[in-house]
Structures are given as C-alpha cells and as structure tokens.
mmCIF file of C-alpha atoms in Angstrom:
data_model
loop_
_atom_site.group_PDB
_atom_site.id
_atom_site.type_symbol
_atom_site.label_atom_id
_atom_site.label_comp_id
_atom_site.label_asym_id
_atom_site.label_seq_id
_atom_site.Cartn_x
_atom_site.Cartn_y
_atom_site.Cartn_z
ATOM 1 C CA MET E 18 -23.883 -30.389 -47.458
ATOM 2 C CA ARG E 19 -25.099 -26.848 -48.053
ATOM 3 C CA PRO E 20 -27.965 -27.036 -45.493
ATOM 4 C CA LEU E 21 -25.558 -28.547 -42.948
ATOM 5 C CA ARG E 22 -23.013 -25.785 -43.562
ATOM 6 C CA ILE E 23 -25.690 -23.108 -43.242
ATOM 7 C CA ALA E 24 -26.911 -24.675 -39.991
ATOM 8 C CA THR E 25 -23.370 -24.777 -38.596
ATOM 9 C CA ILE E 26 -22.742 -21.134 -39.467
ATOM 10 C CA ALA E 27 -26.076 -20.158 -37.979
ATOM 11 C CA ALA E 28 -25.279 -22.015 -34.744
ATOM 12 C CA THR E 29 -21.864 -20.349 -34.527
ATOM 13 C CA ILE E 30 -23.406 -16.929 -35.019
ATOM 14 C CA ALA E 31 -25.986 -17.702 -32.356
ATOM 15 C CA VAL E 32 -23.320 -18.746 -29.846
ATOM 16 C CA PHE E 33 -21.251 -15.645 -30.647
ATOM 17 C CA ALA E 34 -24.280 -13.396 -30.316
ATOM 18 C CA ALA E 35 -25.217 -15.036 -27.035
ATOM 19 C CA GLY E 36 -21.685 -14.415 -25.770
ATOM 20 C CA ILE E 37 -21.902 -10.759 -26.696
ATOM 21 C CA ALA E 38 -25.312 -10.464 -25.103
ATOM 22 C CA GLY E 39 -23.999 -12.164 -21.968
ATOM 23 C CA ALA E 40 -21.074 -9.773 -21.759
ATOM 24 C CA GLN E 41 -23.335 -6.810 -22.344
ATOM 25 C CA SER E 42 -25.696 -8.009 -19.635
ATOM 26 C CA ASP E 43 -23.003 -7.916 -16.945
ATOM 27 C CA PRO E 44 -23.938 -4.761 -14.988
ATOM 28 C CA VAL E 45 -20.542 -4.534 -13.268
ATOM 29 C CA ALA E 46 -18.620 -4.701 -16.544
ATOM 30 C CA ASP E 47 -21.070 -2.266 -18.115
ATOM 31 C CA PHE E 48 -20.467 0.203 -15.287
ATOM 32 C CA TYR E 49 -16.670 0.033 -15.318
ATOM 33 C CA MET E 50 -16.142 -0.054 -19.075
ATOM 34 C CA GLY E 51 -14.516 3.225 -20.130
ATOM 35 C CA ARG E 52 -14.360 4.553 -16.565
ATOM 36 C CA GLN E 53 -11.450 5.530 -14.313
ATOM 37 C CA VAL E 54 -10.791 4.103 -10.853
ATOM 38 C CA SER E 55 -8.712 6.233 -8.471
ATOM 39 C CA VAL E 56 -6.357 4.695 -5.904
ATOM 40 C CA LEU E 57 -5.868 7.351 -3.233
ATOM 41 C CA VAL E 58 -2.707 7.269 -1.122
ATOM 42 C CA GLY E 59 -2.871 8.821 2.331
ATOM 43 C CA ASN E 60 0.886 9.482 2.240
ATOM 44 C CA GLY E 61 3.383 11.297 0.063
ATOM 45 C CA THR E 62 5.192 9.892 -2.942
ATOM 46 C CA GLY E 63 8.054 7.443 -2.640
ATOM 47 C CA GLY E 64 7.152 5.849 0.696
ATOM 48 C CA GLY E 65 6.017 2.298 1.354
ATOM 49 C CA TYR E 66 2.281 2.954 1.004
ATOM 50 C CA ASP E 67 2.847 4.811 -2.251
ATOM 51 C CA VAL E 68 4.951 1.941 -3.613
ATOM 52 C CA TYR E 69 2.217 -0.605 -2.862
ATOM 53 C CA ALA E 70 -0.505 1.636 -4.301
ATOM 54 C CA ARG E 71 1.272 2.183 -7.596
ATOM 55 C CA LEU E 72 2.196 -1.482 -7.858
ATOM 56 C CA LEU E 73 -1.446 -2.503 -7.405
ATOM 57 C CA ALA E 74 -2.702 0.178 -9.801
ATOM 58 C CA ARG E 75 -0.519 -1.126 -12.623
ATOM 59 C CA HIS E 76 -2.307 -4.502 -12.517
ATOM 60 C CA LEU E 77 -5.760 -3.978 -10.982
ATOM 61 C CA GLY E 78 -7.590 -2.874 -14.139
ATOM 62 C CA ARG E 79 -7.057 -6.257 -15.802
ATOM 63 C CA TYR E 80 -9.115 -7.963 -13.098
ATOM 64 C CA ILE E 81 -12.014 -5.533 -12.660
ATOM 65 C CA PRO E 82 -14.872 -6.402 -15.051
ATOM 66 C CA GLY E 83 -14.929 -3.880 -17.866
ATOM 67 C CA ASN E 84 -11.191 -3.206 -17.447
ATOM 68 C CA PRO E 85 -11.280 0.431 -16.294
ATOM 69 C CA THR E 86 -8.244 2.690 -16.259
ATOM 70 C CA VAL E 87 -6.655 2.802 -12.795
ATOM 71 C CA VAL E 88 -4.744 5.897 -11.637
ATOM 72 C CA THR E 89 -2.956 6.769 -8.391
ATOM 73 C CA GLN E 90 -3.472 10.046 -6.536
ATOM 74 C CA ASN E 91 -1.564 11.091 -3.409
ATOM 75 C CA MET E 92 -3.539 12.801 -0.647
ATOM 76 C CA PRO E 93 -1.115 13.231 2.279
ATOM 77 C CA GLY E 94 -2.032 15.049 5.460
ATOM 78 C CA ALA E 95 -2.394 14.408 9.199
ATOM 79 C CA GLY E 96 -0.610 11.069 9.030
ATOM 80 C CA GLY E 97 -3.169 9.744 6.548
ATOM 81 C CA LEU E 98 -6.272 11.034 8.357
ATOM 82 C CA ARG E 99 -7.152 13.425 5.536
ATOM 83 C CA ALA E 100 -7.427 10.597 3.009
ATOM 84 C CA VAL E 101 -9.366 8.305 5.369
ATOM 85 C CA ASN E 102 -11.939 10.986 6.174
ATOM 86 C CA TYR E 103 -12.260 11.811 2.473
ATOM 87 C CA LEU E 104 -12.776 8.176 1.505
ATOM 88 C CA TYR E 105 -15.412 7.672 4.198
ATOM 89 C CA ASN E 106 -17.379 10.885 3.776
ATOM 90 C CA THR E 107 -16.727 12.490 0.379
ATOM 91 C CA ALA E 108 -15.396 10.009 -2.188
ATOM 92 C CA PRO E 109 -17.957 8.622 -4.654
ATOM 93 C CA LYS E 110 -19.642 5.497 -3.294
ATOM 94 C CA ASP E 111 -19.946 3.858 -6.679
ATOM 95 C CA GLY E 112 -16.764 1.764 -6.791
ATOM 96 C CA THR E 113 -14.550 4.270 -8.601
ATOM 97 C CA ALA E 114 -12.481 5.250 -5.536
ATOM 98 C CA ILE E 115 -10.334 3.090 -3.276
ATOM 99 C CA ALA E 116 -7.511 4.048 -0.936
ATOM 100 C CA ILE E 117 -4.504 2.829 0.992
ATOM 101 C CA PHE E 118 -3.649 4.553 4.260
ATOM 102 C CA SER E 119 -1.764 4.080 7.515
ATOM 103 C CA ARG E 120 -2.284 0.706 9.133
ATOM 104 C CA ASP E 121 -2.859 2.459 12.467
ATOM 105 C CA MET E 122 -5.962 4.283 11.243
ATOM 106 C CA PRO E 123 -8.375 1.522 12.341
ATOM 107 C CA LEU E 124 -6.862 1.719 15.832
ATOM 108 C CA ILE E 125 -7.313 5.500 15.907
ATOM 109 C CA GLY E 126 -10.871 5.093 14.633
ATOM 110 C CA ILE E 127 -11.792 2.551 17.315
ATOM 111 C CA PHE E 128 -10.440 4.763 20.085
ATOM 112 C CA GLY E 129 -12.277 7.819 18.778
ATOM 113 C CA GLN E 130 -10.358 10.198 21.032
ATOM 114 C CA ASN E 131 -9.177 12.324 18.121
ATOM 115 C CA PRO E 132 -11.871 14.947 17.347
ATOM 116 C CA ASN E 133 -10.754 14.983 13.702
ATOM 117 C CA VAL E 134 -11.674 11.317 13.195
ATOM 118 C CA ARG E 135 -14.832 11.119 11.106
ATOM 119 C CA PHE E 136 -15.026 7.444 10.216
ATOM 120 C CA ASP E 137 -15.905 4.021 11.626
ATOM 121 C CA PRO E 138 -13.247 1.536 10.472
ATOM 122 C CA ARG E 139 -15.746 -1.340 10.621
ATOM 123 C CA ARG E 140 -17.980 0.245 7.962
ATOM 124 C CA PHE E 141 -15.421 0.578 5.172
ATOM 125 C CA THR E 142 -15.652 -1.776 2.204
ATOM 126 C CA TRP E 143 -12.402 -3.590 2.934
ATOM 127 C CA LEU E 144 -10.688 -5.137 -0.073
ATOM 128 C CA GLY E 145 -7.784 -6.627 1.861
ATOM 129 C CA SER E 146 -4.154 -5.954 2.627
ATOM 130 C CA SER E 147 -1.236 -6.647 0.300
ATOM 131 C CA SER E 148 0.929 -7.509 3.293
ATOM 132 C CA SER E 149 0.251 -9.162 6.631
ATOM 133 C CA TYR E 150 3.893 -8.522 7.596
ATOM 134 C CA ALA E 151 4.731 -12.234 7.405
ATOM 135 C CA ASN E 152 8.110 -11.489 5.814
ATOM 136 C CA ASP E 153 8.604 -7.930 7.005
ATOM 137 C CA ALA E 154 9.732 -6.090 10.132
ATOM 138 C CA TYR E 155 9.403 -2.552 11.474
ATOM 139 C CA PHE E 156 12.864 -1.286 12.389
ATOM 140 C CA LEU E 157 14.155 1.490 14.574
ATOM 141 C CA PHE E 158 17.050 2.860 12.524
ATOM 142 C CA ALA E 159 19.466 5.226 14.284
ATOM 143 C CA ARG E 160 22.534 7.054 13.060
ATOM 144 C CA LYS E 161 25.766 5.336 14.066
ATOM 145 C CA ASP E 162 27.197 8.701 15.154
ATOM 146 C CA ALA E 163 24.222 9.612 17.371
ATOM 147 C CA PRO E 164 24.882 9.990 21.130
ATOM 148 C CA VAL E 165 22.506 7.076 21.782
ATOM 149 C CA LYS E 166 24.077 3.955 20.315
ATOM 150 C CA SER E 167 22.064 1.159 21.927
ATOM 151 C CA ILE E 168 18.858 0.334 23.795
ATOM 152 C CA GLU E 169 20.871 0.399 27.006
ATOM 153 C CA ASP E 170 21.946 3.975 26.235
ATOM 154 C CA ALA E 171 18.334 4.971 25.613
ATOM 155 C CA ARG E 172 17.313 3.484 28.979
ATOM 156 C CA ARG E 173 20.052 5.116 30.985
ATOM 157 C CA PRO E 174 18.577 7.599 33.532
ATOM 158 C CA GLY E 175 19.679 11.128 32.786
ATOM 159 C CA GLY E 176 21.216 10.160 29.460
ATOM 160 C CA ALA E 177 20.847 12.010 26.183
ATOM 161 C CA PRO E 178 17.541 11.416 24.379
ATOM 162 C CA LEU E 179 17.312 9.658 21.052
ATOM 163 C CA VAL E 180 15.759 12.257 18.736
ATOM 164 C CA LEU E 181 13.214 10.654 16.381
ATOM 165 C CA GLY E 182 11.575 12.209 13.350
ATOM 166 C CA VAL E 183 7.866 11.440 12.901
ATOM 167 C CA THR E 184 4.949 12.744 10.850
ATOM 168 C CA ALA E 185 1.624 13.005 12.705
ATOM 169 C CA GLU E 186 -0.855 11.092 14.852
ATOM 170 C CA GLY E 187 -2.089 8.011 13.054
ATOM 171 C CA ALA E 188 1.182 7.554 11.200
ATOM 172 C CA ALA E 189 2.820 4.310 12.244
ATOM 173 C CA GLY E 190 6.198 5.851 13.099
ATOM 174 C CA ASN E 191 4.655 8.294 15.561
ATOM 175 C CA ASP E 192 2.328 5.904 17.351
ATOM 176 C CA VAL E 193 4.867 3.085 17.508
ATOM 177 C CA ALA E 194 7.508 5.451 18.870
ATOM 178 C CA SER E 195 5.112 6.601 21.598
ATOM 179 C CA VAL E 196 4.223 3.023 22.577
ATOM 180 C CA ILE E 197 7.838 1.854 22.532
ATOM 181 C CA ARG E 198 8.947 4.835 24.616
ATOM 182 C CA TYR E 199 6.375 3.946 27.274
ATOM 183 C CA ALA E 200 6.588 0.131 27.217
ATOM 184 C CA LEU E 201 10.379 -0.128 27.062
ATOM 185 C CA GLY E 202 11.240 2.856 29.248
ATOM 186 C CA LEU E 203 13.257 4.615 26.543
ATOM 187 C CA ASN E 204 14.281 8.259 26.422
ATOM 188 C CA PHE E 205 12.856 9.388 23.082
ATOM 189 C CA ARG E 206 12.262 12.934 21.922
ATOM 190 C CA LEU E 207 9.837 13.075 18.999
ATOM 191 C CA ILE E 208 10.119 15.777 16.337
ATOM 192 C CA ALA E 209 6.786 15.782 14.516
ATOM 193 C CA GLY E 210 5.672 17.456 11.313
ATOM 194 C CA TYR E 211 7.634 15.703 8.562
ATOM 195 C CA THR E 212 5.464 15.372 5.485
ATOM 196 C CA ASP E 213 6.210 11.822 4.391
ATOM 197 C CA SER E 214 8.634 8.914 4.463
ATOM 198 C CA ASN E 215 11.063 10.453 1.977
ATOM 199 C CA ALA E 216 11.326 13.572 4.132
ATOM 200 C CA LEU E 217 12.156 11.391 7.136
ATOM 201 C CA PHE E 218 14.852 9.479 5.258
ATOM 202 C CA LEU E 219 16.432 12.806 4.297
ATOM 203 C CA ALA E 220 16.110 14.169 7.839
ATOM 204 C CA VAL E 221 18.183 11.289 9.206
ATOM 205 C CA ASP E 222 20.700 11.473 6.356
ATOM 206 C CA ARG E 223 21.141 15.220 6.993
ATOM 207 C CA LYS E 224 21.477 14.761 10.778
ATOM 208 C CA GLU E 225 18.341 16.778 11.503
ATOM 209 C CA VAL E 226 17.231 13.879 13.699
ATOM 210 C CA ASP E 227 18.984 10.802 15.072
ATOM 211 C CA ALA E 228 16.526 8.092 14.126
ATOM 212 C CA ARG E 229 13.213 6.964 12.674
ATOM 213 C CA PHE E 230 10.957 3.901 12.491
ATOM 214 C CA VAL E 231 10.369 2.373 9.040
ATOM 215 C CA GLY E 232 9.600 -1.042 7.564
ATOM 216 C CA LEU E 233 12.203 -3.338 6.076
ATOM 217 C CA SER E 234 10.384 -3.684 2.745
ATOM 218 C CA ALA E 235 9.841 0.081 2.478
ATOM 219 C CA THR E 236 13.542 0.645 3.119
ATOM 220 C CA ALA E 237 14.581 -2.014 0.624
ATOM 221 C CA SER E 238 12.384 -0.522 -2.094
ATOM 222 C CA SER E 239 13.033 3.193 -1.585
ATOM 223 C CA HIS E 240 16.224 3.740 0.480
ATOM 224 C CA ARG E 241 18.234 0.564 0.066
ATOM 225 C CA GLU E 242 21.536 2.139 1.044
ATOM 226 C CA TRP E 243 20.435 1.984 4.692
ATOM 227 C CA LEU E 244 20.702 -1.814 4.537
ATOM 228 C CA ALA E 245 24.303 -1.810 3.278
ATOM 229 C CA PRO E 246 27.149 -2.741 5.675
ATOM 230 C CA ASP E 247 28.680 0.745 5.364
ATOM 231 C CA SER E 248 25.373 2.506 6.012
ATOM 232 C CA VAL E 249 25.211 5.637 8.184
ATOM 233 C CA VAL E 250 22.566 3.899 10.327
ATOM 234 C CA HIS E 251 22.199 0.718 12.338
ATOM 235 C CA ILE E 252 19.130 -1.090 13.703
ATOM 236 C CA LEU E 253 18.373 -0.880 17.421
ATOM 237 C CA LEU E 254 15.212 -3.004 17.574
ATOM 238 C CA GLN E 255 12.549 -4.658 15.466
ATOM 239 C CA PHE E 256 8.812 -4.306 15.973
ATOM 240 C CA ALA E 257 5.762 -6.233 14.687
ATOM 241 C CA ARG E 258 7.652 -9.501 14.992
ATOM 242 C CA VAL E 259 6.864 -12.399 17.333
ATOM 243 C CA THR E 260 10.355 -13.705 16.611
ATOM 244 C CA ARG E 261 13.409 -12.032 15.140
ATOM 245 C CA HIS E 262 13.476 -11.606 11.378
ATOM 246 C CA PRO E 263 15.687 -14.402 9.991
ATOM 247 C CA ASP E 264 17.860 -11.912 8.100
ATOM 248 C CA PHE E 265 18.498 -9.889 11.282
ATOM 249 C CA PRO E 266 19.001 -12.477 14.045
ATOM 250 C CA ASN E 267 21.075 -10.143 16.244
ATOM 251 C CA VAL E 268 18.458 -7.408 16.521
ATOM 252 C CA PRO E 269 16.086 -7.849 19.513
ATOM 253 C CA THR E 270 12.320 -7.618 19.182
ATOM 254 C CA ALA E 271 10.241 -5.143 21.153
ATOM 255 C CA ARG E 272 8.543 -8.053 22.918
ATOM 256 C CA GLU E 273 11.918 -9.271 24.175
ATOM 257 C CA LEU E 274 12.755 -5.827 25.525
ATOM 258 C CA ALA E 275 9.409 -5.233 27.293
ATOM 259 C CA LEU E 276 9.824 -4.302 30.957
ATOM 260 C CA ASP E 277 7.007 -6.551 32.257
ATOM 261 C CA ALA E 278 3.893 -8.497 31.236
ATOM 262 C CA PRO E 279 1.585 -5.442 30.916
ATOM 263 C CA ALA E 280 4.187 -3.728 28.748
ATOM 264 C CA ARG E 281 4.390 -6.822 26.550
ATOM 265 C CA ALA E 282 0.586 -6.902 26.227
ATOM 266 C CA LEU E 283 0.662 -3.258 25.174
ATOM 267 C CA ILE E 284 3.232 -4.017 22.493
ATOM 268 C CA GLU E 285 1.154 -6.951 21.251
ATOM 269 C CA LEU E 286 -1.875 -4.643 20.901
ATOM 270 C CA ALA E 287 0.201 -2.073 18.999
ATOM 271 C CA GLU E 288 1.406 -4.841 16.681
ATOM 272 C CA LEU E 289 -2.103 -6.028 15.732
ATOM 273 C CA PRO E 290 -2.540 -3.407 12.955
ATOM 274 C CA TYR E 291 0.436 -4.932 11.158
ATOM 275 C CA ARG E 292 -1.775 -7.880 10.201
ATOM 276 C CA LEU E 293 -3.331 -5.331 7.835
ATOM 277 C CA SER E 294 -0.044 -3.685 7.036
ATOM 278 C CA ARG E 295 -0.906 -2.300 3.569
ATOM 279 C CA PRO E 296 -4.704 -1.968 3.784
ATOM 280 C CA PHE E 297 -6.903 -1.129 0.818
ATOM 281 C CA ALA E 298 -10.506 -0.031 1.288
ATOM 282 C CA ALA E 299 -13.385 1.528 -0.615
ATOM 283 C CA PRO E 300 -16.051 3.776 0.900
ATOM 284 C CA PRO E 301 -18.944 2.255 2.854
ATOM 285 C CA ASP E 302 -22.276 1.386 1.233
ATOM 286 C CA LEU E 303 -21.000 0.407 -2.216
ATOM 287 C CA PRO E 304 -23.391 -1.501 -4.490
ATOM 288 C CA PRO E 305 -22.822 -5.108 -3.322
ATOM 289 C CA GLU E 306 -21.920 -6.520 -6.744
ATOM 290 C CA ARG E 307 -19.250 -3.845 -7.320
ATOM 291 C CA ALA E 308 -17.884 -4.294 -3.819
ATOM 292 C CA GLN E 309 -17.458 -8.017 -4.456
ATOM 293 C CA ALA E 310 -15.895 -7.363 -7.865
ATOM 294 C CA LEU E 311 -13.298 -5.085 -6.249
ATOM 295 C CA ARG E 312 -12.543 -7.654 -3.529
ATOM 296 C CA ASP E 313 -12.140 -10.409 -6.091
ATOM 297 C CA ALA E 314 -9.966 -8.223 -8.303
ATOM 298 C CA PHE E 315 -7.735 -7.234 -5.387
ATOM 299 C CA LEU E 316 -7.036 -10.849 -4.415
ATOM 300 C CA ALA E 317 -6.598 -11.891 -8.045
ATOM 301 C CA VAL E 318 -3.844 -9.301 -8.451
ATOM 302 C CA GLN E 319 -2.024 -10.742 -5.427
ATOM 303 C CA ARG E 320 -1.754 -14.053 -7.320
ATOM 304 C CA ASP E 321 -0.823 -12.548 -10.677
ATOM 305 C CA PRO E 322 2.631 -13.741 -11.876
ATOM 306 C CA LEU E 323 3.517 -10.357 -13.400
ATOM 307 C CA TYR E 324 2.565 -8.563 -10.175
ATOM 308 C CA LEU E 325 4.570 -11.017 -8.061
ATOM 309 C CA GLU E 326 7.574 -10.706 -10.350
ATOM 310 C CA GLU E 327 7.477 -6.932 -10.123
ATOM 311 C CA ALA E 328 7.025 -7.039 -6.338
ATOM 312 C CA ALA E 329 10.045 -9.333 -6.015
ATOM 313 C CA LYS E 330 12.196 -6.930 -8.027
ATOM 314 C CA MET E 331 11.047 -4.076 -5.793
ATOM 315 C CA LYS E 332 11.708 -6.201 -2.678
ATOM 316 C CA VAL E 333 8.279 -5.582 -1.162
ATOM 317 C CA ASP E 334 6.522 -8.142 1.003
ATOM 318 C CA VAL E 335 3.504 -9.830 -0.567
ATOM 319 C CA SER E 336 1.615 -11.827 2.074
ATOM 320 C CA PRO E 337 -1.985 -10.841 1.366
ATOM 321 C CA ILE E 338 -5.166 -11.183 3.360
ATOM 322 C CA GLY E 339 -8.730 -10.551 2.181
ATOM 323 C CA GLY E 340 -11.348 -8.086 3.344
ATOM 324 C CA GLU E 341 -12.924 -10.472 5.871
ATOM 325 C CA GLU E 342 -9.552 -11.072 7.524
ATOM 326 C CA VAL E 343 -9.005 -7.315 7.777
ATOM 327 C CA LEU E 344 -12.330 -7.014 9.605
ATOM 328 C CA HIS E 345 -11.341 -9.851 11.945
ATOM 329 C CA ALA E 346 -8.098 -8.019 12.807
ATOM 330 C CA ILE E 347 -10.031 -4.824 13.523
ATOM 331 C CA GLU E 348 -12.440 -6.716 15.787
ATOM 332 C CA ASP E 349 -9.471 -8.272 17.627
ATOM 333 C CA ILE E 350 -8.198 -4.762 18.318
ATOM 334 C CA ALA E 351 -11.611 -3.691 19.601
ATOM 335 C CA LYS E 352 -11.828 -6.763 21.884
ATOM 336 C CA SER E 353 -8.473 -6.148 23.604
ATOM 337 C CA PRO E 354 -8.552 -5.993 27.443
ATOM 338 C CA PRO E 355 -10.026 -2.649 28.574
ATOM 339 C CA GLN E 356 -7.054 -1.725 30.733
ATOM 340 C CA ILE E 357 -4.669 -2.201 27.813
ATOM 341 C CA LEU E 358 -6.924 -0.164 25.534
ATOM 342 C CA ASP E 359 -7.094 2.597 28.149
ATOM 343 C CA THR E 360 -3.302 2.680 28.456
ATOM 344 C CA MET E 361 -2.970 2.850 24.696
ATOM 345 C CA LYS E 362 -5.445 5.732 24.540
ATOM 346 C CA ARG E 363 -3.469 7.678 27.132
ATOM 347 C CA ILE E 364 -0.246 7.119 25.220
ATOM 348 C CA LEU E 365 -1.738 8.275 21.940
ATOM 349 C CA GLU E 366 -3.134 11.324 23.722
ATOM 350 C CA ASN E 367 0.427 12.040 24.942
ATOM 351 C CA LYS E 368 -0.660 11.493 28.543
ATOM 352 C CA GLY E 369 0.884 8.120 29.154
ATOM 353 C CA GLY E 370 4.420 8.435 27.844
#
C-alpha cells in the first residue's frame, strides 16, 4: 500500500506542478498580473457613456487573464475628440488602455473634414459595443413651457426657434440636432459649449435652453425624473428607431417625419452609428494575443449574471455586439451613397443646415 500511496501523491504533485507551470506559461496572464487597465471616458461624469464605462470596469478584471485592476478615468473635451485622439496616438499600445467615446466619432473620422481629427476609425482595436440600441431610443426632450410645443410649431415659417443645448462637434446631441434640423425642416437654434450630459440636464431644468437630445437609457439611469408624468419636459420625437419604441407609441420617429426620400436616407445614415451605441476600443497595433483577450473579456462581461443584474437595476440597455460587428457598421457608413455622404459632410460643417 505504501508504494501505491507514494505513487498517488507523486502523481498529484506532478499534475499540480504542471497546472502551475501552465498558468505561468500564459504570456497574457503573465503580462496583466498585478497591472492596471485604464478605461478612458471621452465625456464627463454622470452621463450615459460614463455609466457604461464604470459598469464595465467593475466586472472586466475578472475576465482578463491575470485579473488586473481596472480603473475609470474621464477625459472630456471637444465632444469626445480629445479622448479618441489620445487613444489612437498617445495611449500605451500594450493592452492597458481602452476607451469609450461618442458613437459619432467613427462618422467624423471617415469624413475627415475636421482638421483636429487624428485617427482612422478602421484601425482601432475594437472590442465591441455594450449596446446596439435594440431596446433604446434617442429622444428630443423639450420643456413643456417652451414657446415651441410640437414638431408642427418647430416647422412653422417665421415661428420662434426651439433652443437646444449641445456640447461640441462629434457629440451625438450636436450632430443629430444638425441632421434633424436639415432633414425635417425644423427651426432649431443650437447653443454649443456645454461640458457634458449633466450640464445639459441642468441647463434645461434651469431654463437656460428649451431642449436637448439624450438617450432613453441614459435618462433612466441618471435623470429619471424626466420620465415621470409630472416632468417639466415632454418628448417631441424619437431618433435611431426604425419603429416607435414600444413604451412610447405616441411619439413619432424621425423617419416618419422626414420631408422626402433623400431626407429619410440622410436620417438612416445618421442612425447607423447607433449600432455601435456604446463603443469600446483599444489603440491600434496591440499585440494580437492581448487584443483577442480584451475582446473575449469584453463579450464575457456582457453575459455575466452580476453585470446583467446591475445593468437592469440601472435601467441601461444591454444589447451587445462584438468588435467585428463594429467594423462592419463602420464600413456600412463608409459605403453610403456619395451624395448622401456629401450632404452629411455639409451639415456637419454647418453649411447644409
């Protein structure tokens, strides 16, 4: 019995040692063990992008080999352009930096008309998007006491303008407002320069502006009182929806309100970025094995029961897509009809609307 027992113990030790050696031979785990991964946010604190970033950061480390610490850092500026340029050009290309930024940034990057754009959206290491907007909607909220009380009011020749607060070029609220103004023939006046989503919520609450664009999930998670029956605002239209959101069947979509077929095509192009509504990317040229580890970890988090439970409590949409699907969406934007792309460029240059 003694030789058999010794042999069994020896075999167990050998298996254990092999397991340790196998773990130690994983170069990805070896790299990440004891390190810190930064999730950069191209927007201020408290807005929708910030909510998604912090939610991901609380769970991501469990799924990256080596289990690094994951921290969130806000880098607002120029509607998210500051963070995108930093990620592309300056952030370490070793897998320790990822970012979430405005969904419109790939569109701005493809157009290339902004001299401050210093990135190619097709070269990022795309991890995926936490939301493809399957259960979300982008609303135009307006104060109930504003002079403009309906879409018909906003279309009336010579009527008062609807004053919208926006941040900067590349931020969804600004670009969507410009497209909607042109495609639907609405009298909007845009007040730019607000720092982040929280500042815009406050601007409407304080009557500095009449209205703003913002997503349903972002509103539900950070300014829920706007969705109450006695709210100071009401919803004039919904964007990034082929059909009306089932919870808001009386609010028309932008596609319904389009003036003609070219206007509808323009709206459809502007809605394409919402397929990558909460996009996460790492810099280009990452070591391939770390890039794949980050992609796998990102999608694993989207299936994690604790993550999904927390997201449900926060009322944020989780309808993820992977990195390849993000690239497909970007290519679909690039392949849009030239005349529609040209119109969009003029609008975003403030020459077409």
